[in-house]
CSV table of C-alpha atoms and ligand atoms in Angstrom, one decimal:
chain,number,residue,atom,x,y,z
A,206,UNK,CA,120.8,88.2,119.6
A,207,UNK,CA,117.7,86.2,118.7
A,208,UNK,CA,115.9,87.0,115.5
A,209,UNK,CA,112.8,88.1,117.4
A,210,UNK,CA,114.8,90.3,119.8
A,211,UNK,CA,116.4,91.9,116.7
A,212,UNK,CA,113.0,92.7,115.1
A,213,UNK,CA,111.7,94.2,118.4
A,214,UNK,CA,114.7,96.4,118.6
A,215,UNK,CA,114.5,97.4,115.0
A,216,UNK,CA,110.9,98.5,115.6
A,217,UNK,CA,111.7,100.6,118.7
A,218,UNK,CA,115.4,101.8,118.5
A,219,UNK,CA,116.5,105.4,118.1
A,220,UNK,CA,113.2,106.9,119.1
A,221,UNK,CA,111.2,105.0,116.5
A,222,UNK,CA,107.7,104.0,117.4
A,223,UNK,CA,104.7,102.2,116.1
A,224,UNK,CA,101.8,103.6,114.0
A,225,UNK,CA,98.7,101.7,115.2
A,226,UNK,CA,96.5,101.8,112.0
A,227,UNK,CA,94.7,98.6,112.9
A,228,UNK,CA,91.2,100.0,113.5
A,229,UNK,CA,88.6,97.4,112.6
A,230,UNK,CA,86.3,98.3,109.8
A,231,UNK,CA,83.6,99.2,112.5
A,232,UNK,CA,86.0,101.5,114.4
A,233,UNK,CA,87.4,103.1,111.2
A,234,UNK,CA,83.8,103.7,110.1
A,235,UNK,CA,83.1,105.6,113.3
A,236,UNK,CA,86.3,107.7,112.8
A,237,UNK,CA,85.6,108.5,109.1
A,238,UNK,CA,81.9,109.3,109.7
A,239,UNK,CA,83.0,111.5,112.6
A,240,UNK,CA,84.7,113.7,110.0
A,241,UNK,CA,81.9,113.3,107.4
A,242,UNK,CA,83.8,111.0,105.0
A,243,UNK,CA,81.9,108.0,103.8
A,244,UNK,CA,83.6,104.8,105.0
A,245,UNK,CA,84.2,102.9,101.8
A,246,UNK,CA,87.1,100.5,101.3
A,247,UNK,CA,88.6,103.0,98.9
A,248,UNK,CA,88.5,105.9,101.4
A,249,UNK,CA,89.8,103.7,104.2
A,250,UNK,CA,92.7,102.8,101.9
A,251,UNK,CA,93.3,106.3,100.6
A,252,UNK,CA,93.7,107.7,104.1
A,253,UNK,CA,96.0,104.9,105.2
A,254,UNK,CA,98.0,105.0,102.0
A,255,UNK,CA,98.6,108.7,102.6
A,256,UNK,CA,100.0,108.0,106.0
A,257,UNK,CA,102.1,104.9,104.8
A,258,UNK,CA,103.8,106.9,102.1
A,259,UNK,CA,104.8,109.9,104.3
A,260,UNK,CA,108.4,110.8,104.9
A,261,UNK,CA,108.3,110.1,108.6
A,262,UNK,CA,107.9,106.4,107.8
A,263,UNK,CA,111.6,106.3,107.1
A,264,UNK,CA,113.0,108.1,110.2
A,265,UNK,CA,110.3,107.9,112.9
A,266,UNK,CA,108.1,104.8,112.4
A,267,UNK,CA,109.6,101.4,113.0
A,268,UNK,CA,106.4,99.3,112.7
A,269,UNK,CA,102.8,99.7,111.4
A,270,UNK,CA,100.0,97.6,112.8
A,271,UNK,CA,97.4,96.8,110.1
A,272,UNK,CA,93.9,95.3,110.1
A,273,UNK,CA,93.0,92.2,108.1
A,274,UNK,CA,91.3,94.3,105.4
A,275,UNK,CA,94.3,96.6,104.9
A,276,UNK,CA,97.1,94.0,104.8
A,277,UNK,CA,95.3,92.5,101.8
A,278,UNK,CA,94.7,95.8,99.9
A,279,UNK,CA,96.5,97.2,96.9
A,280,UNK,CA,97.4,100.9,96.9
A,281,UNK,CA,96.3,103.3,94.3
A,282,UNK,CA,99.8,103.0,92.8
A,283,UNK,CA,99.3,99.3,92.6
A,284,UNK,CA,101.6,98.3,95.5
A,285,UNK,CA,100.7,95.6,98.0
A,286,UNK,CA,100.3,97.4,101.3
A,287,UNK,CA,102.9,95.4,103.3
A,288,UNK,CA,105.4,96.0,100.5
A,289,UNK,CA,104.7,99.7,100.4
A,290,UNK,CA,105.3,99.9,104.2
A,291,UNK,CA,108.5,97.9,104.1
A,292,UNK,CA,109.8,99.8,101.1
A,293,UNK,CA,109.5,103.0,103.3
A,294,UNK,CA,111.4,101.4,106.2
A,295,UNK,CA,109.0,100.1,108.9
A,296,UNK,CA,108.1,96.5,109.6
A,297,UNK,CA,104.5,95.6,108.7
A,298,UNK,CA,102.5,94.1,111.6
A,299,UNK,CA,98.9,92.8,112.0
A,300,UNK,CA,96.2,92.8,114.7
A,301,UNK,CA,95.2,89.2,115.1
A,302,UNK,CA,92.6,89.2,117.8
A,303,UNK,CA,89.0,89.2,116.7
A,304,UNK,CA,87.8,91.6,119.3
A,305,UNK,CA,86.6,91.8,122.9
A,306,UNK,CA,83.3,90.0,123.8
A,307,UNK,CA,81.2,89.8,126.9
A,308,UNK,CA,83.0,87.5,129.5
A,309,UNK,CA,80.7,84.7,130.5
A,310,UNK,CA,80.6,84.7,134.3
A,311,UNK,CA,81.3,88.4,134.6
A,312,UNK,CA,79.0,90.1,132.1
A,313,UNK,CA,80.3,93.6,132.7
A,314,UNK,CA,83.7,92.7,131.6
A,315,UNK,CA,85.3,91.5,128.4
A,316,UNK,CA,87.4,88.7,127.1
A,317,UNK,CA,89.3,89.0,123.8
A,318,UNK,CA,88.7,86.3,121.3
A,319,UNK,CA,90.6,85.0,118.3
A,320,UNK,CA,92.6,81.9,119.3
A,321,UNK,CA,90.7,79.4,117.2
A,322,UNK,CA,92.4,78.9,113.9
A,323,UNK,CA,95.1,81.4,114.8
A,324,UNK,CA,98.0,79.2,113.8
A,325,UNK,CA,96.7,79.1,110.3
A,326,UNK,CA,95.9,82.8,110.1
A,327,UNK,CA,99.4,83.6,111.3
A,328,UNK,CA,101.0,81.6,108.5
A,329,UNK,CA,98.8,83.5,106.0
A,330,UNK,CA,99.8,86.9,107.5
A,331,UNK,CA,103.4,85.9,107.6
A,332,UNK,CA,103.2,85.1,103.9
A,333,UNK,CA,101.7,88.5,103.3
A,334,UNK,CA,104.8,90.1,104.9
A,335,UNK,CA,103.9,90.6,108.6
A,336,UNK,CA,106.8,90.5,111.0
A,337,UNK,CA,104.9,91.2,114.2
A,338,UNK,CA,101.4,91.0,115.6
A,339,UNK,CA,99.1,92.6,118.2
A,340,UNK,CA,96.5,91.3,120.6
A,341,UNK,CA,94.6,93.6,123.0
A,342,UNK,CA,93.1,92.6,126.3
A,343,UNK,CA,90.8,95.2,127.6
A,344,UNK,CA,89.9,95.9,131.3
A,345,UNK,CA,87.7,98.5,133.0
A,346,UNK,CA,88.6,99.9,136.4
A,347,UNK,CA,86.1,100.3,139.3
A,348,UNK,CA,85.9,99.1,142.8
A,349,UNK,CA,85.2,95.5,141.8
A,350,UNK,CA,87.0,95.4,138.4
A,351,UNK,CA,89.1,94.0,136.9
A,352,UNK,CA,87.8,90.8,138.5
A,353,UNK,CA,90.0,87.8,139.2
A,354,UNK,CA,88.2,86.1,136.4
A,355,UNK,CA,89.1,88.7,133.7
A,356,UNK,CA,92.6,89.0,135.1
A,357,UNK,CA,93.1,85.2,134.7
A,358,UNK,CA,91.3,84.7,131.4
A,359,UNK,CA,92.8,87.7,129.5
A,360,UNK,CA,96.3,86.9,130.7
A,361,UNK,CA,95.8,83.3,129.6
A,362,UNK,CA,94.6,84.3,126.1
A,363,UNK,CA,97.5,86.8,125.7
A,364,UNK,CA,100.0,84.0,126.6
A,365,UNK,CA,98.5,81.4,124.3
A,366,UNK,CA,98.5,84.1,121.5
A,367,UNK,CA,102.1,85.0,122.2
A,368,UNK,CA,103.2,81.3,122.1
A,369,UNK,CA,101.6,80.8,118.7
A,370,UNK,CA,103.1,84.0,117.3
A,371,UNK,CA,106.6,83.2,118.5
A,372,UNK,CA,106.2,79.6,117.1
A,373,UNK,CA,105.6,81.3,113.7
A,374,UNK,CA,108.7,83.5,114.2
A,375,UNK,CA,107.0,86.8,114.7
A,376,UNK,CA,107.1,89.3,117.5
A,377,UNK,CA,103.9,89.5,119.6
A,378,UNK,CA,102.8,92.8,121.0
A,379,UNK,CA,101.2,92.1,124.3
A,380,UNK,CA,98.6,94.8,125.0
A,381,UNK,CA,96.7,94.8,128.3
A,382,UNK,CA,94.8,98.0,128.2
A,383,UNK,CA,93.1,99.4,131.4
A,384,UNK,CA,90.6,101.9,130.1
A,385,UNK,CA,90.7,105.5,131.1
A,386,UNK,CA,86.8,105.6,131.4
A,387,UNK,CA,85.6,106.2,134.9
A,388,UNK,CA,86.2,108.3,138.0
A,389,UNK,CA,89.0,106.2,139.5
A,390,UNK,CA,92.1,107.8,140.9
A,391,UNK,CA,95.6,107.5,139.5
A,392,UNK,CA,96.4,105.4,142.5
A,393,UNK,CA,93.7,102.9,141.6
A,394,UNK,CA,95.0,102.8,138.0
A,395,UNK,CA,98.5,102.2,139.3
A,396,UNK,CA,97.5,99.3,141.6
A,397,UNK,CA,95.2,97.6,139.0
A,398,UNK,CA,97.6,98.1,136.1
A,399,UNK,CA,100.4,96.5,138.2
A,400,UNK,CA,98.2,93.6,139.0
A,401,UNK,CA,97.2,93.0,135.4
A,402,UNK,CA,100.7,93.3,134.0
A,403,UNK,CA,102.1,90.9,136.7
A,404,UNK,CA,99.4,88.4,135.9
A,405,UNK,CA,100.2,88.6,132.2
A,406,UNK,CA,103.9,87.9,132.8
A,407,UNK,CA,103.1,85.0,135.1
A,408,UNK,CA,101.1,83.4,132.2
A,409,UNK,CA,103.7,84.4,129.6
A,410,UNK,CA,106.3,82.6,131.6
A,411,UNK,CA,104.2,79.5,132.1
A,412,UNK,CA,103.7,79.4,128.3
A,413,UNK,CA,107.5,79.6,127.8
A,414,UNK,CA,107.5,82.9,125.9
A,415,UNK,CA,110.9,84.3,125.0
A,416,UNK,CA,110.5,87.6,126.8
A,417,UNK,CA,113.3,89.1,124.8
A,418,UNK,CA,111.1,88.7,121.7
A,419,UNK,CA,108.0,90.6,122.7
A,420,UNK,CA,106.9,94.2,123.0
A,421,UNK,CA,104.7,95.3,125.9
A,422,UNK,CA,102.0,97.8,125.0
A,423,UNK,CA,100.5,99.2,128.2
A,424,UNK,CA,98.5,102.2,129.2
A,425,UNK,CA,100.1,105.0,131.1
A,426,UNK,CA,99.1,105.6,134.7
A,427,UNK,CA,96.3,108.2,134.7
A,428,UNK,CA,93.3,109.2,136.7
A,429,UNK,CA,90.0,108.3,135.1
A,430,UNK,CA,88.5,110.7,132.6
A,431,UNK,CA,85.7,111.5,135.1
A,432,UNK,CA,88.0,111.8,138.1
A,433,UNK,CA,88.0,115.1,140.0
A,434,UNK,CA,91.6,114.4,141.0
A,435,UNK,CA,93.7,114.7,137.9
A,436,UNK,CA,97.4,114.5,138.5
A,437,UNK,CA,100.2,116.6,136.9
A,438,UNK,CA,102.0,115.1,133.9
A,439,UNK,CA,105.3,114.8,135.9
A,440,UNK,CA,103.3,112.5,138.3
A,441,UNK,CA,101.9,110.5,135.4
A,442,UNK,CA,105.5,109.9,134.2
A,443,UNK,CA,106.8,108.9,137.7
A,444,UNK,CA,103.9,106.6,138.5
A,445,UNK,CA,104.1,104.9,135.1
A,446,UNK,CA,107.8,104.3,135.4
A,447,UNK,CA,107.4,103.0,138.9
A,448,UNK,CA,104.6,100.6,137.9
A,449,UNK,CA,106.6,99.2,135.0
A,450,UNK,CA,109.9,99.0,136.9
A,451,UNK,CA,108.1,96.8,139.5
A,452,UNK,CA,106.0,94.6,137.2
A,453,UNK,CA,107.9,94.0,133.9
A,454,UNK,CA,110.7,91.4,133.8
A,455,UNK,CA,114.1,92.9,132.8
A,456,UNK,CA,114.4,90.7,129.7
A,457,UNK,CA,111.6,92.6,127.9
A,458,UNK,CA,113.4,94.9,125.3
A,459,UNK,CA,110.8,97.5,124.8
A,460,UNK,CA,107.6,99.1,125.9
A,461,UNK,CA,105.4,101.0,123.5
A,462,UNK,CA,102.5,102.9,125.1
A,463,UNK,CA,99.0,103.2,123.7
A,464,UNK,CA,97.4,106.7,123.8
A,465,UNK,CA,94.1,105.5,125.1
A,466,UNK,CA,92.1,108.7,124.6
A,467,UNK,CA,94.7,111.2,125.6
A,468,UNK,CA,95.0,114.3,123.4
A,469,UNK,CA,97.8,114.3,120.9
A,470,UNK,CA,99.9,116.8,122.9
A,471,UNK,CA,99.2,115.1,126.2
A,472,UNK,CA,100.3,111.7,124.8
A,473,UNK,CA,103.5,113.4,123.5
A,474,UNK,CA,104.2,115.3,126.7
A,475,UNK,CA,103.7,112.3,129.0
A,476,UNK,CA,106.0,110.1,126.8
A,477,UNK,CA,108.6,112.8,126.9
A,478,UNK,CA,108.5,113.1,130.7
A,479,UNK,CA,108.7,109.3,131.0
A,480,UNK,CA,111.8,109.3,128.9
A,481,UNK,CA,113.4,112.2,130.8
A,482,UNK,CA,113.0,110.2,134.0
A,483,UNK,CA,113.6,106.7,132.5
A,484,UNK,CA,116.1,105.0,134.8
A,485,UNK,CA,115.2,101.5,133.6
A,486,UNK,CA,116.8,99.5,130.7
A,487,UNK,CA,113.5,99.4,128.8
A,488,UNK,CA,113.1,101.4,125.6
A,489,UNK,CA,110.0,103.5,126.2
A,490,UNK,CA,108.3,104.5,123.0
A,491,UNK,CA,104.8,104.8,121.4
A,492,UNK,CA,102.3,102.7,119.6
A,493,UNK,CA,99.7,105.3,119.1
A,494,UNK,CA,96.5,105.2,117.1
A,495,UNK,CA,94.4,108.3,117.7
A,496,UNK,CA,97.3,110.4,119.1
A,497,UNK,CA,99.2,110.0,115.8
A,498,UNK,CA,96.3,110.2,113.4
A,499,UNK,CA,93.7,112.7,114.8
A,500,UNK,CA,94.9,116.0,113.3
A,501,UNK,CA,95.9,114.4,110.0
A,502,UNK,CA,92.5,112.8,109.7
A,503,UNK,CA,90.7,116.0,110.4
A,504,UNK,CA,92.8,117.9,107.8
A,505,UNK,CA,92.4,115.1,105.2
A,506,UNK,CA,88.6,115.0,105.6
A,507,UNK,CA,88.4,118.6,104.3
A,508,UNK,CA,90.0,117.6,101.0
A,509,UNK,CA,90.8,113.9,100.6
A,510,UNK,CA,93.0,114.6,97.6
A,511,UNK,CA,95.4,116.9,99.6
A,512,UNK,CA,98.0,114.2,100.2
A,513,UNK,CA,100.9,116.6,100.8
A,514,UNK,CA,99.1,118.7,103.4
A,515,UNK,CA,97.9,115.6,105.3
A,516,UNK,CA,101.4,114.1,105.2
A,517,UNK,CA,102.9,117.3,106.6
A,518,UNK,CA,100.6,117.1,109.6
A,519,UNK,CA,101.3,113.4,110.2
A,520,UNK,CA,105.1,113.9,109.7
A,521,UNK,CA,105.0,116.6,112.4
A,522,UNK,CA,103.1,114.4,114.9
A,523,UNK,CA,105.4,111.4,114.3
A,524,UNK,CA,108.5,113.6,114.6
A,525,UNK,CA,107.3,115.0,117.9
A,526,UNK,CA,106.6,111.6,119.3
A,527,UNK,CA,110.0,110.3,118.2
A,528,UNK,CA,111.6,113.3,120.0
A,529,UNK,CA,109.5,112.4,123.1
A,530,UNK,CA,110.7,108.8,122.9
A,531,UNK,CA,114.2,110.2,123.4
A,532,UNK,CA,113.2,112.8,126.1
A,533,UNK,CA,114.0,115.6,123.6
A,534,UNK,CA,110.6,117.1,123.0
A,535,UNK,CA,109.6,120.6,124.2
A,536,UNK,CA,106.6,122.9,123.7
A,537,UNK,CA,108.9,125.3,121.8
A,538,UNK,CA,109.8,122.6,119.3
A,539,UNK,CA,106.1,121.6,119.1
A,540,UNK,CA,105.1,125.1,118.0
A,541,UNK,CA,108.0,126.0,115.8
B,300,13P,P1,95.1,104.5,120.7
B,300,13P,O1,96.6,105.0,120.7
B,300,13P,O2,94.2,105.3,119.9
B,300,13P,O3,94.7,104.1,122.1
B,300,13P,O4,95.2,103.1,119.9
B,300,13P,C1,96.2,102.2,120.2
B,300,13P,C2,95.8,100.8,120.0
B,300,13P,O5,96.3,100.1,119.2
B,300,13P,C3,94.6,100.3,120.8
B,300,13P,O6,94.5,99.0,120.7
């Protein structure tokens, strides 16, 4: 087994998933201000440190994605953050793209930047303890989008990123996210997600990526958030499985979904149904940001010194998703 394949499996085996705590300072500021907590480096650290030292880190979380600020921070107990995370069990990871910018030639769409100087930044992150990385390409869905141009350019960037990451002996998370915003149908989401993922793999193969040493982070197949034709969760699970079965090469060891604006329970329930019906060889787990942190953040914001209470909520959410990643979650267990 290759070293990269081994790391990917360690991150996702036995129902483990990924905590996406890689919100940029801008996004984290929105999240904190949304619950009336000032966004200072200390507060950003305190919330994250509270999550990173929770009990579920040991049995539910296999990897934590960090942002540049966090990977360089020191905890209140004077631990380096990547060391705190690995001492709890998970592998530390790092978001390495520098964000989505307007795509010249198709100004309603975005292209993710961050390739310049990436080889050097990867070395720095590796020296700080990172074992895996993340890059997110973002696509909107409508009649004309995603365009051929964004399909091609984001897939190309994801492949060049992956090649540099594997050259540096880390596992790239490949994240093509088709946004939930809009009134598109689930069928549109299915078709466009299939096209995007297939294009990404075409490029990954051209760039000679070892597919056994990556993790795919896709969206689930959902109707748009303004669609009048929502589909039942069972259907979400079936369409998602169908789409991935037909567009992901069998070498890929694991798929870890983003939550993308689903509620915490919805994201858990859909993951559970996907695993109940999973007839593929792919591990199907989670790499959630909002769907793992929302309730914990809300509780924490009321009293930022209540570490134990915040951790209890976060532990529960992680445990529920780890059960869902094995098809063992139920509403009864959720509410026990
Ligand atoms: P959400 O689960 O909140 O969508 O975040 C996951 C992520 O990492 C998006 O890039």
